[in-house]
Amino acid sequence: MRGNIVYMAIAAIAGIAAGYAWSSVSLLFIVLYAIFLFARKRRLFLFSIMTICVFYMYIVYIDRHNETQLSSRMTLFSIRFVAPVAMDGDQLKAMVEVRKKEKLQLIYYVKSAQEKQQLSSLLAPGTVCTVKGTLERPALPRNPNAFDYRRYLRFRHIHWILQPQSISPQHCRRMSPTLYEWLLLLREKGLHVIETHFPAETVGIVQALLYGERTELDESLLEGYQKLGLIHLLAISGLHVTLLVGAAFSILIRFITKETATIILLIFLPIYIVLTGASPSVIRASFTAMLFLCANYRKMMLSPLDALSVTLMVMLLFDPYMLWDVGFQLSFIVSFALILSSPMIMSYHSAVFRLFFTTAIAQLSALPFLLYYFFEVSLWSLPLNVIFVPLYSFMILPLAVASLVAYYVHPLFSAPFMWLLQKIIIISSDVVALFSSNHSLSLILGKPSFFFLVCYAVAILVAFVQMERKRYFSLGWVVLVIALHAFSPYIDRYGEVVLLDVGQGDCIYIELPYRKGVYLIDTGGALPRQRQPWQERKREWDVGKDVVVPFLKAKGVRYIDKLIATHGDVDHIGAAEEIIHHLSVKQLVIGKGKTKNAIQEKLVQLAKQKNMEVVQISKGDRWTAGGISFYVLHPFSTYRDDNNHSIVLYAKFGGLSWLLTGDLEEAGEMELINAFPQLKVDVLKVAHHGSDTSTTALFLEKVQPKIALISVGKHNRYGHPSPDVIERLRKRNVIILRTDRHGAIRFIYSKKRGTFFVMLP
Amino acid sequence: MNCLICHAPYNPLASWQHFLTLKNADCLCVKCRGAFVKIDGEICDICGRPFAGLERSHRQGKLCADCVQWQKDDEWKDVLTKNRSVYMYNEFMKEVVALWKFRGDYAIVQAFQDEFCREFYRHFDNTFCIVPIPLSDERLYERGFNQAKALAELLALPIYEPLCRRHLEKQSKKSRLERLRTENVFRLSEKTSLRGKHIVLIDDIYTTGTTLRHAAKVLLKAGAASVSSITLARG
């Protein structure tokens, strides 16, 4: 069995995956895996089948019992804060426990600067409060490939979001914290020391490296690290733990025996896990280190692969839902690949070569995961990692540790370390900013389908096996799969129209069959809010950055052929700037006629700066792409600077005729039916989010739509869609699909037919 | 796991190939495995002696001086078609062979499995007749196993044993000249027909090539078409 525990670890993964969601794919995998083991090693076969069964039943049991005991009618709660409280602007987020059993996610909007200060000093792990509030189910994803918050919380055994009306200090008191909570408080103190005593530029990175805390990191810097594939450096990785444990051990054995040093470290490591935020990579690295220390103590040999496999199984027993954690997946797959590749890496004697291979193998093994979660990879990733990995491991991390230790000895001693640390971090941050902003060389490939995931897995395994025999051309297989993946939309005979759920606003994505064209009609956008300094969040939610760009990247859209701005309102083109920064846009299309609209003016300026073509269109214009003709029915050349200047498009997708109307109001609709008296459509994008100033009975009478699509925000302040409009549509038996109720509305079509899909049931 | 040779505990290196094929891990530790030196680069066409590190005067074209001498002698010309060896007979190999042959650690032969087979199939194939160099009955009793046969068994091919050997003093106790002058110790054990067969002799060490040539001569007389050889080490 020794040396072969990895096969049981794989069995554990298969068991959990199959137990959580039984599918033909998991069955097929289990059957193939069993045949493989049966043919090769009978003993392993038996143990693995047993492991599959145990983990299968375990997840089934856990999942069945992962249910709420509470009901949405409850209003009075006695809560205990069990995790650090995150205060961001006017938003307070915390994890609380009720009735000592069930955990809730608490979200509270602080009402004043004074209250904010009061609550930040009051609330901490261990505080118990009585609050009045309401329970709400966590949101389901409203757009394709969007984050599933409900599942995310459910995997943490949280089923409700608690929104208290108020948290009054009179109803709160500090209880004596449990050991765990005490450690969390210690962590908060440690973070505070760094925040107040380290140079400003270094605070975020030092907190990330020593405590696994990223909240103080600059948002754009973090994005840069993410984009360039360097983000793993800001997590506490196996290398960090190995370096720290190694250093601690070699210092300790100068004073005490090896055995005592081992025991001290064995006690300290679990504490270290809690202090560093217990992310999966820290747990993995620390637990593996503990296994090695134990083995060493007992004078036993332990193979790294066995240690990793045991760690994986123990972690999954502790929390089987962890299998779905991105950090968990990346941490294990990279460690696994590096261990199996170590003979290959060791066969080179030059340190530079070893570093290069280590980085390349880590990148290659993580590739399908990175594409699945982030949809893109940067070509800079490899060379930058070769520089940054040693920089972080042997300069920044030791300096950070030295600064902190020196600070605790005497603040004066820490000055030279901090000075050097600051210089290095400023330079490295500049490098990251430079590469990520202008020359990111990002390959946007999109979210791989299951088929492509299998292709990637096979190609990467073949490449690794062949690389062991020094046949490096086998990397060509991986390149081939990447090329096929990049090319796959162009051989897809289906096109797609998507009304994204951008809240209150419009954003329509049109993809022609065989990707003969990608158009974006409006982008959505939020009105800038007037906020006091204390209310400002570290990172404001942005519809472009958080909805539209991820949606486009997941689709593997590398450039947009036409970005059509129907008119200049912020809820239509507010996010355009963000999209132009992230993706390349070939052409900006605006309505003809001079405009005084400041937002549109700014957008045109930006487009010219980025060397985009700016095209003005009006009634009578048309273009054809991929066999589909787009007719521009509006605006007329007479100038108007309001909703009635909206671009109106008519086109046929999948056998249905569509009218996309922007924010056209009554006057515009009248012009339209006067100019095109024969106009009939199947699908009407209801103008102006269903406002009663549009979609008149006369207009409906004329165009006779069968399906009405309304892009409108949930709980919007304008009361859209107007009940009158809904009534008018109902009267005519028009099917209504609306983004506030259904989430994004997708229409997938081929030449003759198409089907509507909605995100929310 | 403990190393088959030095008995120190070690972690077998897991590679992708091991992982995907469930191949058994190496039974030697990295240090012992690394102490064997494989023969590669330019070698003598006949005896397989590596030219690297050999003085220029010992080399004539594609042959080494020894083989030139053998070829000059009409009696021994072309008796052995070619010999190939897997490892150099370095100090470490000497120790390992002593442990294996003379101290009877039979299991060590496993350590040679992969590379011995690979070398065999590089030069020969399964159409060849495998003939291990035999021991005399007395020597076999003394040692308990025939090291050449142990190597032959690694190939998992049918083994022929048409030869038997008279008991003489150990080869390793003799000088080069004595070895060259000894009379042939092999004879055919039975009247088997070897007509038209291509034979590969298997032995542990090629030192002067006398033993192999003696055996080859007997086999050629019995009608073998050609006789080649493969040995674990090249002295």
CSV table of C-alpha atoms in Angstrom, one decimal, chain A residues 7 10 36 40-41 44 301-303 340-341 343 461 464-465 468-469, chain B residues 1 9-24:
chain,number,residue,atom,x,y,z
A,7,TYR,CA,-4.8,5.8,-6.0
A,10,ILE,CA,-8.2,9.6,-6.5
A,36,PHE,CA,-7.3,0.0,-14.7
A,40,ARG,CA,-2.7,-3.8,-12.7
A,41,LYS,CA,-2.9,-4.4,-9.0
A,44,LEU,CA,-5.2,-1.6,-4.8
A,301,MET,CA,10.3,7.2,5.5
A,302,LEU,CA,7.3,8.9,4.0
A,303,SER,CA,7.1,9.5,0.3
A,340,LEU,CA,5.5,13.4,-10.0
A,341,SER,CA,7.8,15.6,-12.1
A,343,PRO,CA,12.7,13.1,-11.2
A,461,LEU,CA,-0.7,13.9,-19.2
A,464,PHE,CA,4.3,15.1,-19.0
A,465,VAL,CA,5.1,11.4,-19.7
A,468,GLU,CA,10.1,12.5,-18.9
A,469,ARG,CA,11.7,10.9,-21.8
B,1,MET,CA,11.3,0.8,1.3
B,9,PRO,CA,15.5,3.2,3.7
B,10,TYR,CA,14.6,5.5,0.8
B,11,ASN,CA,11.7,7.0,-1.0
B,12,PRO,CA,11.2,5.6,-4.5
B,13,LEU,CA,10.9,8.5,-6.9
B,14,ALA,CA,7.5,8.6,-8.3
B,15,SER,CA,7.3,9.7,-12.0
B,16,TRP,CA,4.4,10.2,-14.3
B,17,GLN,CA,5.1,7.0,-16.0
B,18,HIS,CA,5.0,5.1,-12.7
B,19,PHE,CA,1.8,6.9,-11.8
B,20,LEU,CA,0.0,6.2,-15.1
B,21,THR,CA,1.1,2.6,-15.6
B,22,LEU,CA,1.3,1.5,-11.9
B,23,LYS,CA,4.8,0.3,-12.7
B,24,ASN,CA,6.8,-1.0,-9.7
